[in-house]
Amino acid sequence: QKEVEQDPGPLSVPEGAIVSLNCTYSNSAFQYFMWYRQYSRKGPELLMYTYSSGNKEDGRFTAQVDKSSKYISLFIRDSQPSDSATYLCAMSLGSGANNLFFGTGTRLTVIP
Amino acid sequence: GAVVSQHPSWVICKSGTSVKIECRSLDFQATTMFWYRQFPKQSLMLMATSNEGSKATYEQGVEKDKFLINHASLTLSTLTVTSAHPEDSSFYICSAKKGPETQYFGPGTRLLVL
């Protein structure tokens, strides 16, 4: 079993829809949770960064962490064609640990 | 901000030659940088962790003599692919650690070995 599971999609939604992207994980020691957006042939771009359980909002993006269920989500409101990309969840153990554990990425297409 | 650059953005080389890729943190200092490899439609695969002033730590299965990493300053790490072969063709991405847990990624370098 992988430490981080993410549905690879692809996921297609109409413009303006609410998008829900999710990851589950098995290691309860993960403390920091991140979402990256990667456009084709580009490096990943950090979108959201949260510590422990709870919600964090930034514009149209909301990150949600439920440590009791080992489940994290990224919601995108009013999705735009420019949101079309691959979204990677990542998490780390904290306490100075270097490694990030990535999901496989979900490929999202927002149709105009 | 947290900007990481990579150079070159793409490179084509002949089999048997060596290729150097630079990774720079432009607006912050990074004691730790990372090198990843990414195959089409796959997630990132960590190759090695680069610490300023010390030897890199390689992941299992990554040949340290083939992928030479040098982290000579707090803003620069280099990856040299030695004696490149077609199977080394890939998308190489670096990241730099800022703060306790966050990594910021470079734009990637596409390597094609003929």
Short mmCIF file of C-alpha atoms in Angstrom, two decimals:
data_model
loop_
_atom_site.label_atom_id
_atom_site.label_comp_id
_atom_site.label_asym_id
_atom_site.label_seq_id
_atom_site.Cartn_x
_atom_site.Cartn_y
_atom_site.Cartn_z
CA GLN A 1 0.00 0.00 0.00
CA LYS A 2 1.31 3.42 -0.93
CA GLU A 3 1.66 5.93 1.88
CA VAL A 4 -0.34 8.51 -0.06
CA GLU A 5 -3.20 7.58 -2.36
CA GLN A 6 -4.68 9.94 -4.92
CA ASP A 7 -7.15 9.24 -7.70
CA PRO A 8 -5.29 10.02 -10.93
CA GLY A 9 -8.47 10.98 -12.77
CA PRO A 10 -8.71 12.39 -15.33
CA LEU A 11 -11.40 14.71 -14.03
CA SER A 12 -13.35 16.97 -16.39
CA VAL A 13 -15.72 19.65 -15.16
CA PRO A 14 -17.55 22.56 -16.80
CA GLU A 15 -16.35 26.09 -16.14
CA GLY A 16 -17.79 27.47 -12.92
CA ALA A 17 -18.14 24.10 -11.22
CA ILE A 18 -16.85 23.32 -7.75
CA VAL A 19 -13.98 20.85 -7.91
CA SER A 20 -13.12 18.47 -5.11
CA LEU A 21 -9.72 16.78 -5.10
CA ASN A 22 -8.81 14.27 -2.44
CA CYS A 23 -5.98 12.25 -0.99
CA THR A 24 -5.86 9.59 1.68
CA TYR A 25 -2.83 8.51 3.61
CA SER A 26 -1.80 5.72 5.90
CA ASN A 27 0.85 7.26 8.15
CA SER A 28 -0.77 9.03 11.08
CA ALA A 29 2.52 10.80 11.81
CA PHE A 30 2.13 13.18 8.86
CA GLN A 31 1.72 16.70 10.17
CA TYR A 32 2.16 19.07 7.22
CA PHE A 33 -0.04 18.90 4.15
CA MET A 34 0.43 20.64 0.84
CA TRP A 35 -1.24 20.94 -2.52
CA TYR A 36 0.77 21.66 -5.64
CA ARG A 37 -0.47 22.55 -9.11
CA GLN A 38 1.58 21.42 -12.07
CA TYR A 39 0.97 22.61 -15.59
CA SER A 40 2.18 20.46 -18.44
CA ARG A 41 5.97 20.55 -18.83
CA LYS A 42 6.39 22.84 -15.82
CA GLY A 43 7.53 22.39 -12.24
CA PRO A 44 4.95 22.08 -9.44
CA GLU A 45 3.69 25.31 -7.90
CA LEU A 46 2.77 25.43 -4.23
CA LEU A 47 -0.92 26.29 -3.84
CA MET A 48 -1.81 25.57 -0.24
CA TYR A 49 0.05 24.58 2.89
CA THR A 50 -1.62 23.50 6.11
CA TYR A 51 -0.49 22.17 9.43
CA SER A 52 -2.55 19.53 11.21
CA SER A 53 -6.34 19.34 10.98
CA GLY A 54 -8.63 22.11 9.88
CA ASN A 55 -9.49 24.30 6.93
CA LYS A 56 -7.53 26.96 5.12
CA GLU A 57 -8.92 29.27 2.49
CA ASP A 58 -7.09 31.31 -0.13
CA GLY A 59 -9.24 32.95 -2.75
CA ARG A 60 -11.08 30.27 -4.70
CA PHE A 61 -9.10 27.49 -3.04
CA THR A 62 -9.89 25.74 0.25
CA ALA A 63 -7.70 23.05 1.75
CA GLN A 64 -9.18 20.72 4.31
CA VAL A 65 -7.38 18.24 6.54
CA ASP A 66 -9.09 15.54 8.59
CA LYS A 67 -6.36 13.74 10.50
CA SER A 68 -8.80 11.41 12.25
CA SER A 69 -9.83 10.03 8.85
CA LYS A 70 -6.38 10.48 7.26
CA TYR A 71 -8.02 12.41 4.47
CA ILE A 72 -7.21 15.73 2.85
CA SER A 73 -9.12 17.71 0.26
CA LEU A 74 -8.67 20.67 -2.02
CA PHE A 75 -11.76 22.51 -3.18
CA ILE A 76 -11.73 24.88 -6.12
CA ARG A 77 -14.71 27.22 -6.41
CA ASP A 78 -15.83 28.83 -9.66
CA SER A 79 -13.36 26.73 -11.62
CA GLN A 80 -11.73 28.33 -14.64
CA PRO A 81 -10.11 26.85 -17.76
CA SER A 82 -6.81 28.16 -16.40
CA ASP A 83 -7.22 25.75 -13.48
CA SER A 84 -6.69 22.86 -15.90
CA ALA A 85 -3.56 21.14 -14.60
CA THR A 86 -2.39 18.21 -12.53
CA TYR A 87 -2.88 18.64 -8.80
CA LEU A 88 -0.49 16.87 -6.46
CA CYS A 89 -1.03 16.41 -2.78
CA ALA A 90 2.05 16.11 -0.60
CA MET A 91 2.71 15.65 3.07
CA SER A 92 5.58 15.48 5.49
CA LEU A 93 6.36 14.16 8.91
CA GLY A 94 7.59 17.46 10.29
CA SER A 95 10.25 17.74 12.98
CA GLY A 96 12.83 18.67 10.39
CA ALA A 97 12.21 15.62 8.23
CA ASN A 98 13.10 16.50 4.68
CA ASN A 99 11.10 14.20 2.50
CA LEU A 100 7.77 15.00 0.99
CA PHE A 101 5.45 12.12 0.24
CA PHE A 102 3.50 12.77 -2.93
CA GLY A 103 0.27 11.49 -4.34
CA THR A 104 0.29 10.45 -7.97
CA GLY A 105 -1.55 13.61 -9.01
CA THR A 106 -5.05 14.21 -10.37
CA ARG A 107 -5.35 15.57 -13.86
CA LEU A 108 -8.09 18.21 -14.03
CA THR A 109 -9.63 19.73 -17.15
CA VAL A 110 -12.04 22.64 -16.86
CA ILE A 111 -14.12 22.90 -20.00
CA PRO A 112 -15.14 26.41 -21.14
CA GLY B 1 8.15 35.18 -2.55
CA ALA B 2 10.00 31.95 -3.07
CA VAL B 3 11.40 31.60 -6.56
CA VAL B 4 13.52 28.72 -7.76
CA SER B 5 15.11 28.73 -11.18
CA GLN B 6 16.66 25.98 -13.25
CA HIS B 7 19.04 26.17 -16.14
CA PRO B 8 18.88 25.02 -18.83
CA SER B 9 15.16 24.53 -19.36
CA TRP B 10 15.86 21.90 -21.97
CA VAL B 11 18.93 20.19 -23.32
CA ILE B 12 19.69 17.71 -26.05
CA CYS B 13 22.96 15.82 -25.90
CA LYS B 14 24.70 12.88 -27.47
CA SER B 15 24.98 9.56 -25.70
CA GLY B 16 28.11 9.37 -23.59
CA THR B 17 28.39 13.07 -22.83
CA SER B 18 27.79 14.75 -19.47
CA VAL B 19 25.14 17.34 -18.76
CA LYS B 20 25.03 19.80 -15.88
CA ILE B 21 21.76 21.25 -14.59
CA GLU B 22 21.74 24.21 -12.21
CA CYS B 23 19.15 24.92 -9.56
CA ARG B 24 19.06 28.33 -7.87
CA SER B 25 16.94 29.78 -5.10
CA LEU B 26 16.61 33.40 -6.20
CA ASP B 27 15.12 35.17 -3.20
CA PHE B 28 15.92 32.94 -0.25
CA GLN B 29 18.69 30.78 1.08
CA ALA B 30 18.22 27.04 1.05
CA THR B 31 20.40 24.74 3.08
CA THR B 32 18.52 21.82 1.59
CA MET B 33 17.62 21.24 -2.02
CA PHE B 34 16.13 18.20 -3.70
CA TRP B 35 16.40 16.63 -7.12
CA TYR B 36 13.47 14.79 -8.64
CA ARG B 37 12.85 12.95 -11.84
CA GLN B 38 9.45 12.79 -13.49
CA PHE B 39 8.32 10.49 -16.27
CA PRO B 40 5.33 11.40 -18.46
CA LYS B 41 2.03 11.31 -16.60
CA GLN B 42 3.71 10.12 -13.42
CA SER B 43 4.39 11.75 -10.11
CA LEU B 44 7.72 13.02 -8.89
CA MET B 45 10.41 10.55 -7.96
CA LEU B 46 12.92 11.81 -5.43
CA MET B 47 16.47 11.13 -6.55
CA ALA B 48 18.55 12.79 -3.87
CA THR B 49 18.66 15.34 -1.10
CA SER B 50 21.35 17.97 -1.38
CA ASN B 51 22.66 19.72 1.72
CA GLU B 52 24.88 22.77 1.48
CA GLY B 53 28.46 21.95 2.30
CA SER B 54 28.00 18.21 2.61
CA LYS B 55 27.51 15.13 0.49
CA ALA B 56 24.15 14.47 -1.05
CA THR B 57 21.93 11.67 0.19
CA TYR B 58 20.72 9.45 -2.61
CA GLU B 59 17.53 7.44 -2.71
CA GLN B 60 17.70 3.71 -3.14
CA GLY B 61 18.36 2.72 -6.73
CA VAL B 62 19.86 6.05 -7.77
CA GLU B 63 23.49 5.78 -8.86
CA LYS B 64 25.50 8.46 -7.09
CA ASP B 65 28.40 8.14 -9.54
CA LYS B 66 26.08 8.76 -12.44
CA PHE B 67 24.10 11.61 -10.95
CA LEU B 68 26.64 13.90 -9.32
CA ILE B 69 25.22 16.54 -7.01
CA ASN B 70 27.05 19.56 -5.70
CA HIS B 71 25.49 22.06 -3.28
CA ALA B 72 28.28 24.61 -3.11
CA SER B 73 26.33 27.56 -1.76
CA LEU B 74 23.07 28.37 -0.02
CA THR B 75 21.49 29.33 -3.33
CA LEU B 76 22.92 26.87 -5.82
CA SER B 77 22.82 23.13 -6.33
CA THR B 78 23.93 21.35 -9.48
CA LEU B 79 23.09 17.95 -10.89
CA THR B 80 25.47 16.45 -13.42
CA VAL B 81 24.31 13.48 -15.43
CA THR B 82 27.53 11.73 -16.38
CA SER B 83 27.92 9.56 -19.46
CA ALA B 84 24.30 10.11 -20.34
CA HIS B 85 22.35 7.42 -22.14
CA PRO B 86 18.95 7.53 -23.85
CA GLU B 87 17.30 5.97 -20.79
CA ASP B 88 18.38 9.04 -18.81
CA SER B 89 16.06 11.16 -20.93
CA SER B 90 13.51 12.61 -18.57
CA PHE B 91 12.18 15.72 -16.88
CA TYR B 92 14.43 16.72 -13.97
CA ILE B 93 13.02 19.06 -11.34
CA CYS B 94 14.74 20.58 -8.36
CA SER B 95 13.19 22.05 -5.25
CA ALA B 96 14.48 24.14 -2.39
CA LYS B 97 13.33 23.91 1.17
CA LYS B 98 12.08 27.12 2.75
CA GLY B 99 10.82 27.22 6.29
CA PRO B 100 10.22 24.08 8.31
CA GLU B 101 8.53 21.87 5.79
CA THR B 102 7.78 23.60 2.51
CA GLN B 103 9.51 22.94 -0.78
CA TYR B 104 9.43 25.31 -3.72
CA PHE B 105 10.05 23.81 -7.12
CA GLY B 106 11.97 24.96 -10.13
CA PRO B 107 10.43 24.94 -13.61
CA GLY B 108 12.20 21.72 -14.57
CA THR B 109 14.77 20.72 -17.17
CA ARG B 110 13.87 18.47 -20.01
CA LEU B 111 16.78 16.24 -21.02
CA LEU B 112 16.88 14.31 -24.26
CA VAL B 113 19.80 12.00 -24.87
CA LEU B 114 20.25 10.89 -28.46
#
